[in-house]
PDB file of C-alpha atoms in Angstrom:
ATOM      1  CA  SER B   6      24.488   4.415 -10.686  1.00  0.00           C
ATOM      2  CA  ILE B   7      21.418   4.605  -9.268  1.00  0.00           C
ATOM      3  CA  GLY B   8      18.513   2.713 -11.037  1.00  0.00           C
ATOM      4  CA  ARG B   9      20.934   0.456 -12.458  1.00  0.00           C
ATOM      5  CA  GLY B  10      19.659  -2.311 -10.628  1.00  0.00           C
ATOM      6  CA  SER B  11      22.645  -2.162  -8.154  1.00  0.00           C
ATOM      7  CA  ALA B  12      20.170  -3.732  -5.465  1.00  0.00           C
ATOM      8  CA  GLY B  13      18.594  -6.842  -5.262  1.00  0.00           C
ATOM      9  CA  THR B  14      15.300  -5.156  -4.013  1.00  0.00           C
ATOM     10  CA  ASP B  15      13.923  -2.741  -5.415  1.00  0.00           C
ATOM     11  CA  ILE B  16      10.620  -0.978  -3.867  1.00  0.00           C
ATOM     12  CA  ASN B  17      10.498   1.380  -6.573  1.00  0.00           C
ATOM     13  CA  ALA B  18       8.872  -1.622  -8.680  1.00  0.00           C
ATOM     14  CA  ILE B  19       6.043  -1.356  -6.681  1.00  0.00           C
ATOM     15  CA  PRO B  20       3.319   1.695  -7.617  1.00  0.00           C
ATOM     16  CA  VAL B  21       2.763   4.210  -5.215  1.00  0.00           C
ATOM     17  CA  SER B  22      -0.991   3.741  -5.971  1.00  0.00           C
ATOM     18  CA  SER B  23      -1.325   0.436  -5.118  1.00  0.00           C
ATOM     19  CA  ILE B  24      -0.267   0.495  -1.888  1.00  0.00           C
ATOM     20  CA  ASP B  25      -2.837   1.122   1.332  1.00  0.00           C
ATOM     21  CA  ARG B  26      -0.544   1.329   4.180  1.00  0.00           C
ATOM     22  CA  ILE B  27       2.834   0.908   5.741  1.00  0.00           C
ATOM     23  CA  GLU B  28       3.618  -0.991   8.673  1.00  0.00           C
ATOM     24  CA  VAL B  29       7.300  -0.304  10.053  1.00  0.00           C
ATOM     25  CA  LEU B  30       8.106  -3.074  12.891  1.00  0.00           C
ATOM     26  CA  ARG B  31      11.543  -1.995  14.776  1.00  0.00           C
ATOM     27  CA  ASP B  32      12.555  -3.845  18.372  1.00  0.00           C
ATOM     28  CA  GLY B  33      11.082  -7.636  18.581  1.00  0.00           C
ATOM     29  CA  ALA B  34      10.192  -8.053  14.782  1.00  0.00           C
ATOM     30  CA  SER B  35      12.222 -11.076  15.045  1.00  0.00           C
ATOM     31  CA  VAL B  36      10.411 -12.837  17.018  1.00  0.00           C
ATOM     32  CA  GLN B  37       7.579 -12.360  14.797  1.00  0.00           C
ATOM     33  CA  TYR B  38       9.891 -12.613  11.594  1.00  0.00           C
ATOM     34  CA  GLY B  39      12.722 -14.806  12.513  1.00  0.00           C
ATOM     35  CA  SER B  40      16.397 -14.010  12.761  1.00  0.00           C
ATOM     36  CA  ASP B  41      16.396 -12.435   9.389  1.00  0.00           C
ATOM     37  CA  ALA B  42      14.456  -9.288  10.871  1.00  0.00           C
ATOM     38  CA  ILE B  43      16.400  -8.447  13.508  1.00  0.00           C
ATOM     39  CA  ALA B  44      17.011  -5.256  12.308  1.00  0.00           C
ATOM     40  CA  GLY B  45      13.127  -4.494  11.875  1.00  0.00           C
ATOM     41  CA  VAL B  46      10.388  -5.102   8.744  1.00  0.00           C
ATOM     42  CA  ILE B  47       8.939  -3.337   6.868  1.00  0.00           C
ATOM     43  CA  ASN B  48       5.424  -4.627   5.450  1.00  0.00           C
ATOM     44  CA  ILE B  49       3.847  -3.349   2.234  1.00  0.00           C
ATOM     45  CA  ILE B  50       0.074  -3.620   2.927  1.00  0.00           C
ATOM     46  CA  LEU B  51      -1.697  -3.639  -0.681  1.00  0.00           C
ATOM     47  CA  LYS B  52      -4.845  -1.578  -1.585  1.00  0.00           C
ATOM     48  CA  ALA B  53      -7.970  -4.678  -1.359  1.00  0.00           C
ATOM     49  CA  ASP B  54     -10.679  -2.741  -1.795  1.00  0.00           C
ATOM     50  CA  THR B  55     -14.067  -4.814  -4.011  1.00  0.00           C
ATOM     51  CA  SER B  56     -15.278  -1.444  -5.279  1.00  0.00           C
ATOM     52  CA  GLY B  57     -15.305   1.676  -6.264  1.00  0.00           C
ATOM     53  CA  GLY B  58     -11.472   3.565  -6.719  1.00  0.00           C
ATOM     54  CA  SER B  59      -9.107   6.819  -7.326  1.00  0.00           C
ATOM     55  CA  VAL B  60      -7.050   8.779  -9.752  1.00  0.00           C
ATOM     56  CA  SER B  61      -4.492  10.664  -8.950  1.00  0.00           C
ATOM     57  CA  ALA B  62      -2.309  13.202  -9.822  1.00  0.00           C
ATOM     58  CA  GLU B  63       0.867  15.237  -9.072  1.00  0.00           C
ATOM     59  CA  VAL B  64       3.116  17.756 -10.461  1.00  0.00           C
ATOM     60  CA  GLY B  65       6.115  18.986  -9.197  1.00  0.00           C
ATOM     61  CA  GLN B  66       9.522  21.105  -9.706  1.00  0.00           C
ATOM     62  CA  MET B  67      12.705  21.722  -7.928  1.00  0.00           C
ATOM     63  CA  TYR B  68      13.254  25.480  -6.535  1.00  0.00           C
ATOM     64  CA  GLU B  69      16.351  25.464  -8.737  1.00  0.00           C
ATOM     65  CA  GLY B  70      14.657  25.104 -11.802  1.00  0.00           C
ATOM     66  CA  ASP B  71      15.140  21.314 -12.685  1.00  0.00           C
ATOM     67  CA  GLY B  72      13.582  18.453 -11.677  1.00  0.00           C
ATOM     68  CA  GLU B  73      10.224  19.036 -13.268  1.00  0.00           C
ATOM     69  CA  SER B  74       8.035  15.521 -12.292  1.00  0.00           C
ATOM     70  CA  TRP B  75       4.950  14.113 -12.752  1.00  0.00           C
ATOM     71  CA  ARG B  76       3.105  11.071 -12.004  1.00  0.00           C
ATOM     72  CA  VAL B  77      -0.565   9.832 -12.671  1.00  0.00           C
ATOM     73  CA  GLY B  78      -2.009   6.775 -11.134  1.00  0.00           C
ATOM     74  CA  ALA B  79      -5.465   4.909 -11.126  1.00  0.00           C
ATOM     75  CA  ASN B  80      -6.568   2.625  -8.675  1.00  0.00           C
ATOM     76  CA  ALA B  81      -9.812   0.365  -9.264  1.00  0.00           C
ATOM     77  CA  GLY B  82     -11.226  -2.760  -7.156  1.00  0.00           C
ATOM     78  CA  PHE B  83     -13.635  -5.537  -8.171  1.00  0.00           C
ATOM     79  CA  LYS B  84     -15.510  -8.069  -6.470  1.00  0.00           C
ATOM     80  CA  ILE B  85     -15.258 -11.902  -8.004  1.00  0.00           C
ATOM     81  CA  GLY B  86     -17.856 -14.070  -6.543  1.00  0.00           C
ATOM     82  CA  ASP B  87     -16.464 -14.339  -2.622  1.00  0.00           C
ATOM     83  CA  GLY B  88     -13.339 -12.962  -3.610  1.00  0.00           C
ATOM     84  CA  PHE B  89     -11.644  -9.668  -5.169  1.00  0.00           C
ATOM     85  CA  ILE B  90      -9.168  -8.505  -7.215  1.00  0.00           C
ATOM     86  CA  ASN B  91      -7.409  -4.656  -6.898  1.00  0.00           C
ATOM     87  CA  LEU B  92      -5.829  -3.185 -10.218  1.00  0.00           C
ATOM     88  CA  THR B  93      -3.553  -0.289 -10.280  1.00  0.00           C
ATOM     89  CA  GLY B  94      -1.506   1.548 -13.252  1.00  0.00           C
ATOM     90  CA  GLU B  95       0.875   4.517 -12.541  1.00  0.00           C
ATOM     91  CA  TYR B  96       3.206   6.302 -14.744  1.00  0.00           C
ATOM     92  CA  ILE B  97       5.773   8.627 -13.601  1.00  0.00           C
ATOM     93  CA  ASP B  98       7.784  11.169 -15.805  1.00  0.00           C
ATOM     94  CA  ARG B  99      11.153  12.587 -13.653  1.00  0.00           C
ATOM     95  CA  GLY B 100      13.122  15.196 -15.286  1.00  0.00           C
ATOM     96  CA  GLU B 101      16.616  15.107 -14.134  1.00  0.00           C
ATOM     97  CA  THR B 102      18.526  17.787 -11.355  1.00  0.00           C
ATOM     98  CA  ASN B 103      22.026  18.507 -11.333  1.00  0.00           C
ATOM     99  CA  ARG B 104      23.349  20.314  -8.037  1.00  0.00           C
ATOM    100  CA  ALA B 105      27.229  20.406  -9.745  1.00  0.00           C
ATOM    101  CA  GLY B 106      29.422  23.193  -9.644  1.00  0.00           C
ATOM    102  CA  PRO B 107      31.940  24.790 -11.794  1.00  0.00           C
ATOM    103  CA  ASP B 108      34.790  21.924 -11.933  1.00  0.00           C
ATOM    104  CA  SER B 109      38.420  24.385 -11.403  1.00  0.00           C
ATOM    105  CA  LEU B 110      40.732  21.244 -11.162  1.00  0.00           C
ATOM    106  CA  ARG B 111      40.425  19.464 -14.479  1.00  0.00           C
ATOM    107  CA  VAL B 112      39.198  22.482 -16.734  1.00  0.00           C
ATOM    108  CA  SER B 113      39.863  25.827 -18.221  1.00  0.00           C
ATOM    109  CA  PRO B 114      38.105  28.092 -17.515  1.00  0.00           C
ATOM    110  CA  PRO B 115      36.369  25.991 -14.809  1.00  0.00           C
ATOM    111  CA  ARG B 116      32.650  25.137 -16.370  1.00  0.00           C
ATOM    112  CA  VAL B 117      30.101  22.304 -15.192  1.00  0.00           C
ATOM    113  CA  THR B 118      31.732  18.873 -16.073  1.00  0.00           C
ATOM    114  CA  GLN B 119      29.664  16.491 -13.629  1.00  0.00           C
ATOM    115  CA  ARG B 120      25.805  15.548 -12.803  1.00  0.00           C
ATOM    116  CA  ILE B 121      25.437  14.997  -9.647  1.00  0.00           C
ATOM    117  CA  GLY B 122      21.532  14.621  -8.409  1.00  0.00           C
ATOM    118  CA  ASP B 123      18.426  12.872 -10.216  1.00  0.00           C
ATOM    119  CA  ALA B 124      18.431  11.120 -13.027  1.00  0.00           C
ATOM    120  CA  ASP B 125      15.898  11.754 -16.109  1.00  0.00           C
ATOM    121  CA  MET B 126      13.676   8.660 -15.490  1.00  0.00           C
ATOM    122  CA  THR B 127       9.935   7.475 -16.818  1.00  0.00           C
ATOM    123  CA  SER B 128       8.239   4.904 -15.496  1.00  0.00           C
ATOM    124  CA  LYS B 129       5.131   2.431 -15.909  1.00  0.00           C
ATOM    125  CA  ALA B 130       3.738  -0.085 -13.890  1.00  0.00           C
ATOM    126  CA  LEU B 131       0.941  -2.214 -13.623  1.00  0.00           C
ATOM    127  CA  TRP B 132       0.163  -4.153 -10.641  1.00  0.00           C
ATOM    128  CA  PHE B 133      -2.743  -6.774  -9.119  1.00  0.00           C
ATOM    129  CA  ASN B 134      -3.938  -7.786  -5.650  1.00  0.00           C
ATOM    130  CA  GLY B 135      -6.479 -10.592  -5.047  1.00  0.00           C
ATOM    131  CA  GLY B 136      -8.060 -13.205  -2.678  1.00  0.00           C
ATOM    132  CA  LEU B 137     -10.584 -15.888  -2.927  1.00  0.00           C
ATOM    133  CA  PRO B 138     -12.186 -18.032   0.055  1.00  0.00           C
ATOM    134  CA  LEU B 139     -12.549 -21.758  -0.556  1.00  0.00           C
ATOM    135  CA  GLY B 140     -14.350 -22.621   2.724  1.00  0.00           C
ATOM    136  CA  GLU B 141     -11.971 -21.720   5.673  1.00  0.00           C
ATOM    137  CA  ILE B 142      -8.969 -21.440   3.121  1.00  0.00           C
ATOM    138  CA  GLU B 143      -7.950 -18.360   1.413  1.00  0.00           C
ATOM    139  CA  LEU B 144      -6.429 -18.367  -2.220  1.00  0.00           C
ATOM    140  CA  TYR B 145      -4.548 -15.010  -2.826  1.00  0.00           C
ATOM    141  CA  ALA B 146      -2.366 -13.617  -5.110  1.00  0.00           C
ATOM    142  CA  PHE B 147      -0.298 -10.146  -5.899  1.00  0.00           C
ATOM    143  CA  GLY B 148       2.240  -9.258  -8.222  1.00  0.00           C
ATOM    144  CA  GLY B 149       2.504  -6.399 -11.482  1.00  0.00           C
ATOM    145  CA  ILE B 150       5.256  -5.706 -13.867  1.00  0.00           C
ATOM    146  CA  SER B 151       6.985  -2.551 -14.070  1.00  0.00           C
ATOM    147  CA  GLN B 152       9.191  -1.004 -16.638  1.00  0.00           C
ATOM    148  CA  ARG B 153      11.645   2.066 -15.958  1.00  0.00           C
ATOM    149  CA  GLU B 154      13.893   4.309 -18.506  1.00  0.00           C
ATOM    150  CA  ALA B 155      16.505   6.370 -16.858  1.00  0.00           C
ATOM    151  CA  ASN B 156      19.368   8.189 -18.120  1.00  0.00           C
ATOM    152  CA  SER B 157      22.227   9.331 -15.687  1.00  0.00           C
ATOM    153  CA  SER B 158      25.758   9.708 -15.762  1.00  0.00           C
ATOM    154  CA  GLY B 159      28.983   8.196 -14.929  1.00  0.00           C
ATOM    155  CA  PHE B 160      32.444  10.375 -13.993  1.00  0.00           C
ATOM    156  CA  TYR B 161      33.867  13.256 -16.196  1.00  0.00           C
ATOM    157  CA  ARG B 162      36.744  12.110 -18.298  1.00  0.00           C
ATOM    158  CA  SER B 163      38.890  15.213 -18.489  1.00  0.00           C
ATOM    159  CA  ALA B 164      41.118  14.748 -21.837  1.00  0.00           C
ATOM    160  CA  GLY B 165      44.620  14.326 -19.999  1.00  0.00           C
ATOM    161  CA  ASP B 166      43.532  11.412 -17.605  1.00  0.00           C
ATOM    162  CA  GLY B 167      43.700   7.855 -19.991  1.00  0.00           C
ATOM    163  CA  ARG B 168      40.219   7.128 -19.745  1.00  0.00           C
ATOM    164  CA  THR B 169      39.708   8.843 -23.605  1.00  0.00           C
ATOM    165  CA  ILE B 170      40.640   9.673 -26.307  1.00  0.00           C
ATOM    166  CA  PRO B 171      42.549  13.188 -26.590  1.00  0.00           C
ATOM    167  CA  ALA B 172      42.042  13.108 -30.786  1.00  0.00           C
ATOM    168  CA  LEU B 173      38.434  11.856 -30.367  1.00  0.00           C
ATOM    169  CA  TYR B 174      37.562  13.998 -26.961  1.00  0.00           C
ATOM    170  CA  PRO B 175      39.899  17.378 -26.851  1.00  0.00           C
ATOM    171  CA  SER B 176      37.850  18.469 -23.722  1.00  0.00           C
ATOM    172  CA  GLY B 177      37.268  15.655 -22.132  1.00  0.00           C
ATOM    173  CA  PHE B 178      33.680  13.881 -21.597  1.00  0.00           C
ATOM    174  CA  LEU B 179      30.893  12.985 -19.624  1.00  0.00           C
ATOM    175  CA  PRO B 180      29.386   9.141 -20.074  1.00  0.00           C
ATOM    176  CA  THR B 181      26.117   8.619 -20.524  1.00  0.00           C
ATOM    177  CA  LEU B 182      24.480   5.660 -18.679  1.00  0.00           C
ATOM    178  CA  LEU B 183      21.478   4.584 -20.473  1.00  0.00           C
ATOM    179  CA  THR B 184      19.050   2.083 -18.523  1.00  0.00           C
ATOM    180  CA  THR B 185      15.993  -0.261 -19.332  1.00  0.00           C
ATOM    181  CA  ALA B 186      14.415  -2.011 -16.006  1.00  0.00           C
ATOM    182  CA  ASP B 187      11.880  -4.560 -16.280  1.00  0.00           C
ATOM    183  CA  ASP B 188      10.540  -6.004 -12.966  1.00  0.00           C
ATOM    184  CA  TRP B 189       8.137  -8.475 -12.776  1.00  0.00           C
ATOM    185  CA  SER B 190       6.994 -10.720 -10.101  1.00  0.00           C
ATOM    186  CA  VAL B 191       4.032 -12.974  -9.192  1.00  0.00           C
ATOM    187  CA  ALA B 192       3.375 -14.386  -5.603  1.00  0.00           C
ATOM    188  CA  LEU B 193       0.588 -17.370  -5.203  1.00  0.00           C
ATOM    189  CA  GLY B 194       0.046 -18.607  -1.672  1.00  0.00           C
ATOM    190  CA  LEU B 195      -2.443 -20.039   0.593  1.00  0.00           C
ATOM    191  CA  ARG B 196      -3.465 -19.438   3.960  1.00  0.00           C
ATOM    192  CA  GLY B 197      -5.576 -20.392   6.898  1.00  0.00           C
ATOM    193  CA  LYS B 198      -6.437 -21.183  10.792  1.00  0.00           C
ATOM    194  CA  ILE B 199      -4.936 -24.618  12.369  1.00  0.00           C
ATOM    195  CA  ASP B 200      -6.624 -23.600  15.641  1.00  0.00           C
ATOM    196  CA  ASP B 201      -7.229 -21.259  17.754  1.00  0.00           C
ATOM    197  CA  SER B 202      -3.514 -20.597  18.380  1.00  0.00           C
ATOM    198  CA  TRP B 203      -1.893 -21.295  14.909  1.00  0.00           C
ATOM    199  CA  ASP B 204      -1.877 -20.074  11.504  1.00  0.00           C
ATOM    200  CA  TYR B 205      -0.425 -21.078   8.297  1.00  0.00           C
ATOM    201  CA  ASP B 206       0.593 -19.165   5.284  1.00  0.00           C
ATOM    202  CA  VAL B 207       2.102 -20.772   1.903  1.00  0.00           C
ATOM    203  CA  SER B 208       3.225 -19.421  -1.323  1.00  0.00           C
ATOM    204  CA  LEU B 209       5.121 -19.581  -3.753  1.00  0.00           C
ATOM    205  CA  ASN B 210       7.061 -15.877  -5.194  1.00  0.00           C
TER     206      ASN B 210
END
């Protein structure tokens, strides 16, 4: 089910308010990043402002009348000596959507038995990005924590398909999947120049 950690890389853990821009490299990405990037590379560039900040809010709803959602985000940058730290906080609340039609194959009279659409979800995230010059070397770090709670569903189990107990569920049932996903990550690295032709970047993630 979507949102249950089925993918090893989850870019939803990065709050939108922390992103400065996204770079997409297609042909030739393997030359710069190695054979793992033969199909291309997506670079998510975090904000690195040293002063000021922003507050944003979004509200939306689907035309069908469901899927109410709102997002609030705040970002601020601070100068620390010759370096900086950029902080972001974000909260998202998204209501479920359901585009399932009446089920005429497994129930009589026909009624809606499935949930097909976006899961009900809330998300909280705190993120940081920072850098500090040390002579000709730059020390940098970025990362954050996020938590998402979601409510989605599996496939409907009818009373006679062997996956339910008719005495308890004479009309069948729709299993509910409650998910809490806790994500945290941090990267710490050093980068600089060796000469006019070579740069280096060493990091631990």
